[in-house]
Short mmCIF file of C-alpha atoms in Angstrom, two decimals:
data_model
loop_
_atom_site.label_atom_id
_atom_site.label_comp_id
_atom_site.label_asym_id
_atom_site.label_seq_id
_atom_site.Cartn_x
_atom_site.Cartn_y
_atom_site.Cartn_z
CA UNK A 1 0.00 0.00 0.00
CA UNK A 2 1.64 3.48 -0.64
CA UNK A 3 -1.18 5.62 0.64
CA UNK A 4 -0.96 4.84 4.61
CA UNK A 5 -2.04 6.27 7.28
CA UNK A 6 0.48 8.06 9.41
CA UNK A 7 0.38 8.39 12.94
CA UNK A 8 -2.49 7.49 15.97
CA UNK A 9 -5.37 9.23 17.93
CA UNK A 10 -2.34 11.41 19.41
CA UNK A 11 -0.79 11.96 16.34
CA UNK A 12 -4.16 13.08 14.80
CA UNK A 13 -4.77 15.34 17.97
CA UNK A 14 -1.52 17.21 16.77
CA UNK A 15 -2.25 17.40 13.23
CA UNK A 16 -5.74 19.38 14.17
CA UNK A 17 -3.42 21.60 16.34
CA UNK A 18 -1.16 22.47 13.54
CA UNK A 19 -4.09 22.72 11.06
CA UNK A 20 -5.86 25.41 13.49
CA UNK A 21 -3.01 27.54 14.24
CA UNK A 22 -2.18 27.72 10.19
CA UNK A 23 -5.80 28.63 9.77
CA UNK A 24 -5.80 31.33 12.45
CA UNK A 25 -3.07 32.37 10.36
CA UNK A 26 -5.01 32.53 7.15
CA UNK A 27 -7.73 34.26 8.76
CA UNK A 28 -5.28 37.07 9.98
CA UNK A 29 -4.20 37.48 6.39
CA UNK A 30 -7.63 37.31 4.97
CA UNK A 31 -8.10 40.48 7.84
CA UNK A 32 -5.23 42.62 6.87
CA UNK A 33 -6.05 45.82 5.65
CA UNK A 34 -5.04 47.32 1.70
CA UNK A 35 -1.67 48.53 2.63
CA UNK A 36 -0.32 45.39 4.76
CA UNK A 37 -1.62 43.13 2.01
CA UNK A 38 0.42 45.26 -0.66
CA UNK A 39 3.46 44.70 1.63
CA UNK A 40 3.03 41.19 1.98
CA UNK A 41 2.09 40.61 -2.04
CA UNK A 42 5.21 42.71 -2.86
CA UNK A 43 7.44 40.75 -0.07
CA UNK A 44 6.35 37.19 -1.74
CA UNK A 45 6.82 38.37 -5.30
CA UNK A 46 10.31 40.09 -4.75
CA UNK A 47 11.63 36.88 -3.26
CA UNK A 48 10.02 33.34 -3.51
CA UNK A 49 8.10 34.22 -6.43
CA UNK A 50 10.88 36.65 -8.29
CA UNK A 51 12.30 34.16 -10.72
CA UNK A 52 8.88 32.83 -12.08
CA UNK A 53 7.95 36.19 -12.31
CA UNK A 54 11.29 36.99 -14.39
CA UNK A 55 10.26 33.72 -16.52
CA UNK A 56 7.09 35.21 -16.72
CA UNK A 57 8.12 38.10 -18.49
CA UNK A 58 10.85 36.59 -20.71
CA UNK A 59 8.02 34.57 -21.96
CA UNK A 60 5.41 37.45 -22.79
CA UNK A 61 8.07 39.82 -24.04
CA UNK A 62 9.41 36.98 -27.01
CA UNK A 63 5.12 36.44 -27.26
CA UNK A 64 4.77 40.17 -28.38
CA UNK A 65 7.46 41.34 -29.96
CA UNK A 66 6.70 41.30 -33.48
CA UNK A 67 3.06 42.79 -32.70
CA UNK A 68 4.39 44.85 -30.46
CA UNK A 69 6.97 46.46 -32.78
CA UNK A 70 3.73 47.38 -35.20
CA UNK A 71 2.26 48.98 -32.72
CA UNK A 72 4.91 50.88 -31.31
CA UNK A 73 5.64 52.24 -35.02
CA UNK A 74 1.61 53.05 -35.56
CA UNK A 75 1.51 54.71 -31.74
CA UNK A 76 4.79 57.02 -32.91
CA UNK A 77 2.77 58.48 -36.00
CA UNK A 78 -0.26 58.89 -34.50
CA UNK A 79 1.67 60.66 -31.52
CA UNK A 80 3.55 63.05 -33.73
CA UNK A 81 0.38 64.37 -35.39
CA UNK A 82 -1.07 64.92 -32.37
CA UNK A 83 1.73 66.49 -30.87
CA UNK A 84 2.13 68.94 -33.55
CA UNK A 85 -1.76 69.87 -33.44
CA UNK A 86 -1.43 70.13 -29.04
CA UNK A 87 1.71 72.83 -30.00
CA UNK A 88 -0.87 74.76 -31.74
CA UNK A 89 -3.78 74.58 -29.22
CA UNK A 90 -1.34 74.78 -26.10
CA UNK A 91 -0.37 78.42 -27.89
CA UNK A 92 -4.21 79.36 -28.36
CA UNK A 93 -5.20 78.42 -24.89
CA UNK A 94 -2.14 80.13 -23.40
CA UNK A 95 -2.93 83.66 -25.58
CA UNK A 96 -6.55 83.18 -24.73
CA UNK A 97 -6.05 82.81 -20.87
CA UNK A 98 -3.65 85.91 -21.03
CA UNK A 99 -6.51 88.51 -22.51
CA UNK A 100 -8.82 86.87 -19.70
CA UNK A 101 -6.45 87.46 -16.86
CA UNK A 102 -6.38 83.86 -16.09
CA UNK A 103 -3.50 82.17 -14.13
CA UNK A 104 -1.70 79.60 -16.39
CA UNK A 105 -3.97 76.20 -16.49
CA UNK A 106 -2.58 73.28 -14.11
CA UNK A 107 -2.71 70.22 -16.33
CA UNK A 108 -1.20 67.81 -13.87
CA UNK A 109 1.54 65.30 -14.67
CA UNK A 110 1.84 61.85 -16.00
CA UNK A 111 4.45 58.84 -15.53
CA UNK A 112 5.26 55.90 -17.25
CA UNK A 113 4.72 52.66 -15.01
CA UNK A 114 4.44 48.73 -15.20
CA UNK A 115 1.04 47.19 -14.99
CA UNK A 116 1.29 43.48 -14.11
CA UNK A 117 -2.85 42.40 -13.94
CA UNK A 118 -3.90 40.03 -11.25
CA UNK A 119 -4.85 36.50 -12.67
CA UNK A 120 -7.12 34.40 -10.13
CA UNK A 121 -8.54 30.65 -10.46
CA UNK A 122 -11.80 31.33 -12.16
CA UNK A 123 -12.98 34.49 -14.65
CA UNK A 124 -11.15 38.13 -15.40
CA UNK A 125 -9.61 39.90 -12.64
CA UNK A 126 -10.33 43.63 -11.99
CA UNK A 127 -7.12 43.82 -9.92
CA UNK A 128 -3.54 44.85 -10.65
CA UNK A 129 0.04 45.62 -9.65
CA UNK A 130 1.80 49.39 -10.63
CA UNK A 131 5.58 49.48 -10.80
CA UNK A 132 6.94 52.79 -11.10
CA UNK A 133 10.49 54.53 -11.26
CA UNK A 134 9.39 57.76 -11.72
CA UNK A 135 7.25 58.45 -8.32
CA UNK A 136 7.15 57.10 -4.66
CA UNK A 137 4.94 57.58 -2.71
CA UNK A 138 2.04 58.81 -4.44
CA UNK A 139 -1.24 59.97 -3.13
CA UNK A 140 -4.42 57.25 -3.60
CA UNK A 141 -6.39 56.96 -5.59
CA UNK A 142 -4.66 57.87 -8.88
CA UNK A 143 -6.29 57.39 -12.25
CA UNK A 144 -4.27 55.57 -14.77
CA UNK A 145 -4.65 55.12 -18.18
CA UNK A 146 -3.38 54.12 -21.88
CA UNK A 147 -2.91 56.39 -24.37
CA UNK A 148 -6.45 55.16 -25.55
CA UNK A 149 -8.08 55.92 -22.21
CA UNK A 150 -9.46 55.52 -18.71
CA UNK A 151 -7.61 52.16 -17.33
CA UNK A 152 -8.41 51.95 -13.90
CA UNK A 153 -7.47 53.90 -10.38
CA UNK A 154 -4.74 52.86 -7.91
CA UNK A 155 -6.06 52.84 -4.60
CA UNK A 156 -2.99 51.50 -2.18
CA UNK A 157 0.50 52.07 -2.23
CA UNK A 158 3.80 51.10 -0.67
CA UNK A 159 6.82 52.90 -1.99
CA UNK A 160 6.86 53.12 -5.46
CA UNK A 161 4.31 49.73 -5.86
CA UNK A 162 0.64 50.32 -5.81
CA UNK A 163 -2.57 48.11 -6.28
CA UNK A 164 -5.45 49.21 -7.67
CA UNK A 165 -8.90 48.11 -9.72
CA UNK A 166 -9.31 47.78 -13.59
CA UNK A 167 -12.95 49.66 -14.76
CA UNK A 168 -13.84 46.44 -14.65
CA UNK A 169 -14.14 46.52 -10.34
CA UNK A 170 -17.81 47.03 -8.55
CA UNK A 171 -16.42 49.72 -6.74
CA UNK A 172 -15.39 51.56 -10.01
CA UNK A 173 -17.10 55.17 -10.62
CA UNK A 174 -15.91 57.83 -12.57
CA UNK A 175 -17.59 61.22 -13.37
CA UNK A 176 -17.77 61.69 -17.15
CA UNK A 177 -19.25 63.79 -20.05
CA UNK A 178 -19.98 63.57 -23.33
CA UNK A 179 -17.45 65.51 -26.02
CA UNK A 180 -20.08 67.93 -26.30
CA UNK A 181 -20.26 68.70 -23.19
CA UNK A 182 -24.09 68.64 -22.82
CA UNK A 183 -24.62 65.47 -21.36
CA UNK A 184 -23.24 64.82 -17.78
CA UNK A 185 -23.39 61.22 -15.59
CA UNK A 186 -21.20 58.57 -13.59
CA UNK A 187 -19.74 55.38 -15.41
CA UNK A 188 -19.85 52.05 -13.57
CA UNK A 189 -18.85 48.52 -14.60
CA UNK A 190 -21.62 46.90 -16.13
CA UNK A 191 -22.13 43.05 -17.19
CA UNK A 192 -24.99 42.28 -19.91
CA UNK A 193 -27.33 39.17 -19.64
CA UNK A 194 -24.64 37.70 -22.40
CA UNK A 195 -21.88 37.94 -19.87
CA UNK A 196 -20.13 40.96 -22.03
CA UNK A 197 -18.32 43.64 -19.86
CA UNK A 198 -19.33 47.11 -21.07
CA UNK A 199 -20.35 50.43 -18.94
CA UNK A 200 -23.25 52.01 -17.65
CA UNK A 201 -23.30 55.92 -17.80
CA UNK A 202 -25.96 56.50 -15.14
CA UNK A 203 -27.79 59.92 -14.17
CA UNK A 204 -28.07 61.79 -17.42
CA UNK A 205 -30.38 64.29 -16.75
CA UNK A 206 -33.87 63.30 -18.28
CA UNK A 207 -33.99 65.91 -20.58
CA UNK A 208 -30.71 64.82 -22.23
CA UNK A 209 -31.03 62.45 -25.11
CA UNK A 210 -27.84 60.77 -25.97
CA UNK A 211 -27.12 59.64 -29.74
CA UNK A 212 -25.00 56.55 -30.24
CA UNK A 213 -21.69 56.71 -31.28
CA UNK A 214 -21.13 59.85 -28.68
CA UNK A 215 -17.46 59.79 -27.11
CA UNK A 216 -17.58 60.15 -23.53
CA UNK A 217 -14.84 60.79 -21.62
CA UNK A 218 -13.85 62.11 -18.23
CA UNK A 219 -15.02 65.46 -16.46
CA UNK A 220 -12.40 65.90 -14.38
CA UNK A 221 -14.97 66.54 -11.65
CA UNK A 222 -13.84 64.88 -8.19
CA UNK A 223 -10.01 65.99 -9.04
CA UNK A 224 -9.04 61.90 -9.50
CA UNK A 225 -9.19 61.54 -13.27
CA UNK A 226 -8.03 64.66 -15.61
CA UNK A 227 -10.35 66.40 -17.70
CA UNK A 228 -10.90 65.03 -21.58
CA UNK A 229 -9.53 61.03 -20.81
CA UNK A 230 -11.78 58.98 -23.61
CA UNK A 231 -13.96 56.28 -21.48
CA UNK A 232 -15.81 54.99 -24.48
CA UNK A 233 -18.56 55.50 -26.76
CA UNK A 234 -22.68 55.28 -26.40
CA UNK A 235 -23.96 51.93 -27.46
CA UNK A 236 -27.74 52.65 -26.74
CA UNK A 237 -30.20 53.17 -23.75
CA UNK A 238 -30.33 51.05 -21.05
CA UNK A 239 -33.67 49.59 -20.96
CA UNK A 240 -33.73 50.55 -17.06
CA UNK A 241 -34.58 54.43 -16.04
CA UNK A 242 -34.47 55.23 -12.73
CA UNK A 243 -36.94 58.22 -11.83
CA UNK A 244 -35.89 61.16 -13.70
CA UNK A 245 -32.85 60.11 -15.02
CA UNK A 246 -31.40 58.11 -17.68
CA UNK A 247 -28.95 55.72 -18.06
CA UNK A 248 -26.60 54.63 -21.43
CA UNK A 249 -24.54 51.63 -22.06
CA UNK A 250 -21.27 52.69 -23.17
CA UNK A 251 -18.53 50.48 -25.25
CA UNK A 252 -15.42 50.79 -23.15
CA UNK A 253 -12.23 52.63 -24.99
CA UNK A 254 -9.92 50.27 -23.18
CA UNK A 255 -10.53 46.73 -22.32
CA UNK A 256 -7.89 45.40 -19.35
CA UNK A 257 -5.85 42.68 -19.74
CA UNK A 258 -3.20 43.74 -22.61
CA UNK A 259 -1.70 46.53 -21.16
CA UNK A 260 1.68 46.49 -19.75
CA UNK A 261 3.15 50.15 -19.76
CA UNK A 262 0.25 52.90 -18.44
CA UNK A 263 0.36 56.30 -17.83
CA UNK A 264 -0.08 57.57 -14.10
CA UNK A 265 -2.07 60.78 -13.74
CA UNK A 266 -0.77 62.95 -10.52
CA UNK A 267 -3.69 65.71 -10.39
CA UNK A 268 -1.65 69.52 -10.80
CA UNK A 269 -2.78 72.25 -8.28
CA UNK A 270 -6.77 72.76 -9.49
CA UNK A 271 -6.44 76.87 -9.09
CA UNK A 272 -7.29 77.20 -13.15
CA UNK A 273 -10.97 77.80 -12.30
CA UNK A 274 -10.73 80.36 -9.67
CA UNK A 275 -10.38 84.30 -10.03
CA UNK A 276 -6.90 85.56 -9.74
CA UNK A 277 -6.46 87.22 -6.03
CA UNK A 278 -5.74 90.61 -8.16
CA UNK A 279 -9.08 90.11 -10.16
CA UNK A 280 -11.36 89.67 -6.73
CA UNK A 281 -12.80 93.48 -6.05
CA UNK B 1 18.29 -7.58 -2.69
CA UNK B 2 15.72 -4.36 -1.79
CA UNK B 3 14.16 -4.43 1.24
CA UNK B 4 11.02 -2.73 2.36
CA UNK B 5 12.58 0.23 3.56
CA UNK B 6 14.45 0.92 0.56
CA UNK B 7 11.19 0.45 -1.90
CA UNK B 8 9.39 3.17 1.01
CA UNK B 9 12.14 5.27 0.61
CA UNK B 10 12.59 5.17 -3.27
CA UNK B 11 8.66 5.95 -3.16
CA UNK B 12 9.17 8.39 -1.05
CA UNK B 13 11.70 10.34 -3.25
CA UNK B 14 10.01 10.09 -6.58
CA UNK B 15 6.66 11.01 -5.42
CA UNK B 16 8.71 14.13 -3.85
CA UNK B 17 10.34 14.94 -7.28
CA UNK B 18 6.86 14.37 -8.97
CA UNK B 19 4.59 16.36 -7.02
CA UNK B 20 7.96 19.30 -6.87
CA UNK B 21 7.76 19.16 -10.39
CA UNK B 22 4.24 19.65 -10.70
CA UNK B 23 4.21 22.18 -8.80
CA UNK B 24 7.39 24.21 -10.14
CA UNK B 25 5.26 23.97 -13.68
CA UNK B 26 2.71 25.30 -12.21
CA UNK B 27 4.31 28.27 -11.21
CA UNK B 28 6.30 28.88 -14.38
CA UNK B 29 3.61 28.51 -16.49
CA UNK B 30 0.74 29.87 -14.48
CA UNK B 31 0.01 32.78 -17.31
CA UNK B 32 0.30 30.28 -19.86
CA UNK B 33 -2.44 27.71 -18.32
CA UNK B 34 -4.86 30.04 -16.86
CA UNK B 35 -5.91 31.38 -21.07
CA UNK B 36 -7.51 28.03 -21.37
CA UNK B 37 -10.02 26.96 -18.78
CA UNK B 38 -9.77 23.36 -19.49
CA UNK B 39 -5.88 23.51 -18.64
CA UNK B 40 -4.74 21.14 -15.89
CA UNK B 41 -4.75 22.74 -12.11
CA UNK B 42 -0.95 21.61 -11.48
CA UNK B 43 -0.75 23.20 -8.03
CA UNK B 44 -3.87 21.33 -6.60
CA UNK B 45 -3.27 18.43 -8.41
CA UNK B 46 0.41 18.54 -7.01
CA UNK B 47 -1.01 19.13 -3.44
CA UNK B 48 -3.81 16.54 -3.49
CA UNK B 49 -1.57 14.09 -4.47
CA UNK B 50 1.26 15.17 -1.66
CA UNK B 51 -1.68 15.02 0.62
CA UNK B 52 -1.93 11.32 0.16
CA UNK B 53 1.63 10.82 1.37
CA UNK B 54 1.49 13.33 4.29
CA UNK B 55 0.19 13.96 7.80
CA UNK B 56 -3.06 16.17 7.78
CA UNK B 57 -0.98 19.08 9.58
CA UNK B 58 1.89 18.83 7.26
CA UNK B 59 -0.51 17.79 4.25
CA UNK B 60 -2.39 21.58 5.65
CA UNK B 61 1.05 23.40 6.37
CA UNK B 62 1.87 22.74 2.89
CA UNK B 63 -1.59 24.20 1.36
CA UNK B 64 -1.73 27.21 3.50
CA UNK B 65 1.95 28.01 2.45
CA UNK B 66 1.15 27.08 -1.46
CA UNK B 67 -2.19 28.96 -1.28
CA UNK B 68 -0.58 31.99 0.11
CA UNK B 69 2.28 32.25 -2.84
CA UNK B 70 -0.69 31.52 -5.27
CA UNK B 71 -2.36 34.43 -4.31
CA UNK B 72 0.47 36.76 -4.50
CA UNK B 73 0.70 35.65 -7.67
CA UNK B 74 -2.74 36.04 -8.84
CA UNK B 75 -2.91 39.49 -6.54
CA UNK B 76 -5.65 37.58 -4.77
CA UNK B 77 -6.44 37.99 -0.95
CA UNK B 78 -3.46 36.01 0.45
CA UNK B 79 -5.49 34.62 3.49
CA UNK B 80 -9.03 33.44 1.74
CA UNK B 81 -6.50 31.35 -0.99
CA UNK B 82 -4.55 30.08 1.88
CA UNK B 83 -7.40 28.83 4.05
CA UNK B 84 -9.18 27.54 0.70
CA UNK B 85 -6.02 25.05 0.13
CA UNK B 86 -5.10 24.72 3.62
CA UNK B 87 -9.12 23.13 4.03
CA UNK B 88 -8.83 21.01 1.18
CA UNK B 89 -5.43 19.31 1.48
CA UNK B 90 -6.44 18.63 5.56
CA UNK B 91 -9.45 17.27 4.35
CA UNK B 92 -7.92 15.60 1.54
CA UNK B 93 -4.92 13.52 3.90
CA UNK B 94 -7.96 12.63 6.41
CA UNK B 95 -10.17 11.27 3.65
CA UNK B 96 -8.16 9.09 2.18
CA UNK B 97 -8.59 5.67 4.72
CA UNK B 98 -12.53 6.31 3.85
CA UNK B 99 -12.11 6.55 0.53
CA UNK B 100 -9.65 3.71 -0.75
CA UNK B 101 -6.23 1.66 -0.03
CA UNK B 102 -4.59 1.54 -3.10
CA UNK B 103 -6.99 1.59 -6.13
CA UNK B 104 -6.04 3.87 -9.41
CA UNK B 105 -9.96 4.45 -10.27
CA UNK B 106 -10.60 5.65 -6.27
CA UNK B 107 -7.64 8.05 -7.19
CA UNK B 108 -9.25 9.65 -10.21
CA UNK B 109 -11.71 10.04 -8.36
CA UNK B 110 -10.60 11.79 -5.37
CA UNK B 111 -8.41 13.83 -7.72
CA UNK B 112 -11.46 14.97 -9.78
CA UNK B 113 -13.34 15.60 -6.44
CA UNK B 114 -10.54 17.32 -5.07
CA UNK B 115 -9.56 19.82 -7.82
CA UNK B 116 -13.53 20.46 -8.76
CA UNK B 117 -14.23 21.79 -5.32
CA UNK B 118 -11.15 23.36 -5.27
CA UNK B 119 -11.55 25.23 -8.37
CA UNK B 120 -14.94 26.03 -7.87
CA UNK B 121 -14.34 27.49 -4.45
CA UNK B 122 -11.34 29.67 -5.64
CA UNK B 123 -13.50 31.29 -8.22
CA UNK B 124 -16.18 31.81 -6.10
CA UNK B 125 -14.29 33.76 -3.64
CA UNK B 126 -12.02 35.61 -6.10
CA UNK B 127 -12.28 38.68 -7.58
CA UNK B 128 -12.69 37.80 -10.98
CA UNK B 129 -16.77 36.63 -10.41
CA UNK B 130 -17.49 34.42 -13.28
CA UNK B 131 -20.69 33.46 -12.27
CA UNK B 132 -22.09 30.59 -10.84
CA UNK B 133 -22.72 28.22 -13.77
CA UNK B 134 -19.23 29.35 -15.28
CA UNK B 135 -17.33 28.66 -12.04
CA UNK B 136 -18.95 24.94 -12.10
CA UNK B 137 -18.52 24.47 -15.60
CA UNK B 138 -14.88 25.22 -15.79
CA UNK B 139 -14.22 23.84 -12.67
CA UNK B 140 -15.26 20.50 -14.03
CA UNK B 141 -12.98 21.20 -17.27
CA UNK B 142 -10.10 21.99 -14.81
CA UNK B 143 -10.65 18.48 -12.78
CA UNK B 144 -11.07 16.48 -15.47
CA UNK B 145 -7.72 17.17 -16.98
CA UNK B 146 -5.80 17.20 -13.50
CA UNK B 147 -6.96 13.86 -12.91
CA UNK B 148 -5.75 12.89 -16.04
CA UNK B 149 -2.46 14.70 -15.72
CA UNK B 150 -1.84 13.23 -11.78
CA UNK B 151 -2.77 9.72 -12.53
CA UNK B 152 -0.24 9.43 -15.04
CA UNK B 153 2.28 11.19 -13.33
CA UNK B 154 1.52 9.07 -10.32
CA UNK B 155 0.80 5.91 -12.79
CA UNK B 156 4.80 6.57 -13.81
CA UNK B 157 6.09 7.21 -10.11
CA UNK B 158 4.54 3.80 -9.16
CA UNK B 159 5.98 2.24 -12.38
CA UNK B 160 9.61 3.68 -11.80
CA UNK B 161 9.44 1.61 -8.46
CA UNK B 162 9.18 -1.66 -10.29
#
């Protein structure tokens, strides 16, 4: 027989011992709060876990290179275009804000970082790791994104590592608008009866009609997410209105899971809407 | 001329380098396995199968502490995946004098057993919410090609001994 048991009634005993104290263990873990979790992730993954990790990435770097390569060369022309029209506008806004009296506008700052998404047992997860170089430290929550749009936010850190939720997370809201500016709401994760992860823009006023096809992106209202980020684009109305308001399913600009270099958004100081202290009477 | 010991011993060592090698594939190719969702569960597989070779507090050390490093890898909560494996491999090393002596089929089918409540549990309590009939469904997937995977590695441990 090679399966046997091991050990008596006293042996057992112990066993149950051992097994309790590991599970009062587990259940300590399970209680630990955002930040002591990130510790403990980042602890396990910079030691024990480091070289599969490193394997990890050897393996998805040789996976994408070619692709990636095509994109990279795509991104680059795309980029210098709209570079070269942002010169132009930056100059407008500037001369504009000048014959108003305005103080110059505080666009905030973004940072390159590493986005290594969360993979559990069973379905997508809305979780992920940020690496980062450029910052420590940084203030929660902090909206990152792609150069295509709204990502997710970061909502723990420890020294230059962070964890935070995809769009994808029930906790996710965002304040957005439409490009035209008329049509104002909140975007939440939303999962149709087919299982397909889209958004719901919720609280339009009722007098607002929506086309499809409208851009929405972020308002900037909160001071999280910047002003102008592209969340996605009307599908159609919900079938659901609540009271006086309604509510749009919106095609997401950026679905999670392919991303590994984001953009960090650290908010600048939001003076550009108030008077200038010389302007007050 | 091999005596007992030595054949306990030799069983003892390749079931260690099986079940080590399980589980260091699991762990190298974790990314790699979890795109298809009938891919073999190596690290429960791995631990079910150490489980029937170990004492129920070892057999539960050994699936809190594998639970624990799966979660930091799947930036799970570190405690739910370590209590989830910790449960099942106790369970598991208790179970198996009700269950069978030596039998192959009573194998599969504590494997199958094994990694489909496993699998279902973890996705129940992760983040990633599949949904009910999803969880079950791929679950099963998952089981049935662990079993299949740890019987023959365990078919070609037991044949290595002869």
């Amino acid at each position: 027989m090679r399966y046997t048991t091991i050990g008596g009634p006293q042996g057992q005993r112990s066993d149950l011992v051992v097994a309790v104290v590991f599970a009062a263990c587990a259940f300590v873990l399970a209680g630990l709060g955002p930040g002591p979790t990130l510790t403990a992730t980042r602890v396990l993954r910079s030691t024990v876990l480091r070289p599969f990790l490193a394997t990890h990435e050897v393996f998805r770097a040789r996976a994408g290179l070619v692709s990636r390569v095509d994109q990279l060369g795509r991104e680059r022309d795309s980029l210098a275009v709209r570079a070269q029209t942002s010169n132009d506008l930056e100059l407008e806004n500037r001369r504009l804000r000048s014959m108003l009296d305005l103080p110059p506008r505080e666009f905030g700052t973004y940072f390159v970082a590493e986005l290594l998404p969360g993979r559990p047992h069973g379905g997508e997860s809305s979780r992920f790791i940020l690496n980062t170089r450029s910052v420590r430290d940084f203030i929660t929550p902090l909206a990152i994104a792609t150069p295509a749009g709204l990502l997710g936010v970061v909502r723990s850190t420890a020294g230059s590592t962070g964890t935070g939720d995809y769009w994808t997370h029930p906790d996710f809201r965002a304040a957005v608008v439409t490009l035209d500016g008329l049509a104002t709401g909140i975007i939440r994760p939303f999962v149709t009866a087919d299982g397909e992860q889209l958004m719901l823009m919720e609280g339009v006023p009722f007098q607002t009609a929506v086309p499809g096809g409208a851009e929405v992106v972020t308002s900037g209202v909160g001071g999280v997410y910047p002003r102008g980020l592209p969340v996605g684009r009307v599908l159609a109305e919900h079938e659901a209105q609540l009271g006086w308001t309604h509510s749009y399913l919106v095609e997401p600009a950026v679905r999670p899971g392919q991303e590994s270099v984001v953009l960090g958004w650290l908010p600048g100081s939001a003076t550009d809407s108030l008077p200038p202290p010389e302007a007050s009477p | 001329m091999t005596g007992v010991g030595d054949l306990q011993r030799a069983d003892r060592l390749m079931s260690t380098l099986a079940i080590s090698a399980l589980l260091l594939l699991h762990f190298l190719l974790r990314p790699r396995l979890m795109d298809f969702s009938f891919a073999p569960d190596l690290l429960v597989g791995g631990l079910l199968l150490a489980a029937l070779r170990l004492r129920a507090g070892h057999a539960a050390a050994l699936g809190f502490t594998l639970g624990v490093l799966d979660a930091a890898m799947a930036l799970e909560n570190l405690g739910i995946y370590g209590l989830v494996l910790l449960t099942i491999a106790f369970i598991a090393a208790r179970s198996r004098d009700l269950l069978f002596a030596d039998a192959r089929f009573f194998v599969a089918i504590y494997l199958f057993l094994g990694t489909w409540l496993t699998d279902a549990t973890l996705a129940f309590v992760g983040t990633g919410d599949p949904g009910i009939p999803a969880a079950i469904g791929s679950a099963l997937l998952t089981a049935a090609s662990t079993t299949a995977v740890c019987v023959v590695v365990d078919s070609l441990t037991a044949s290595a001994l002869r």
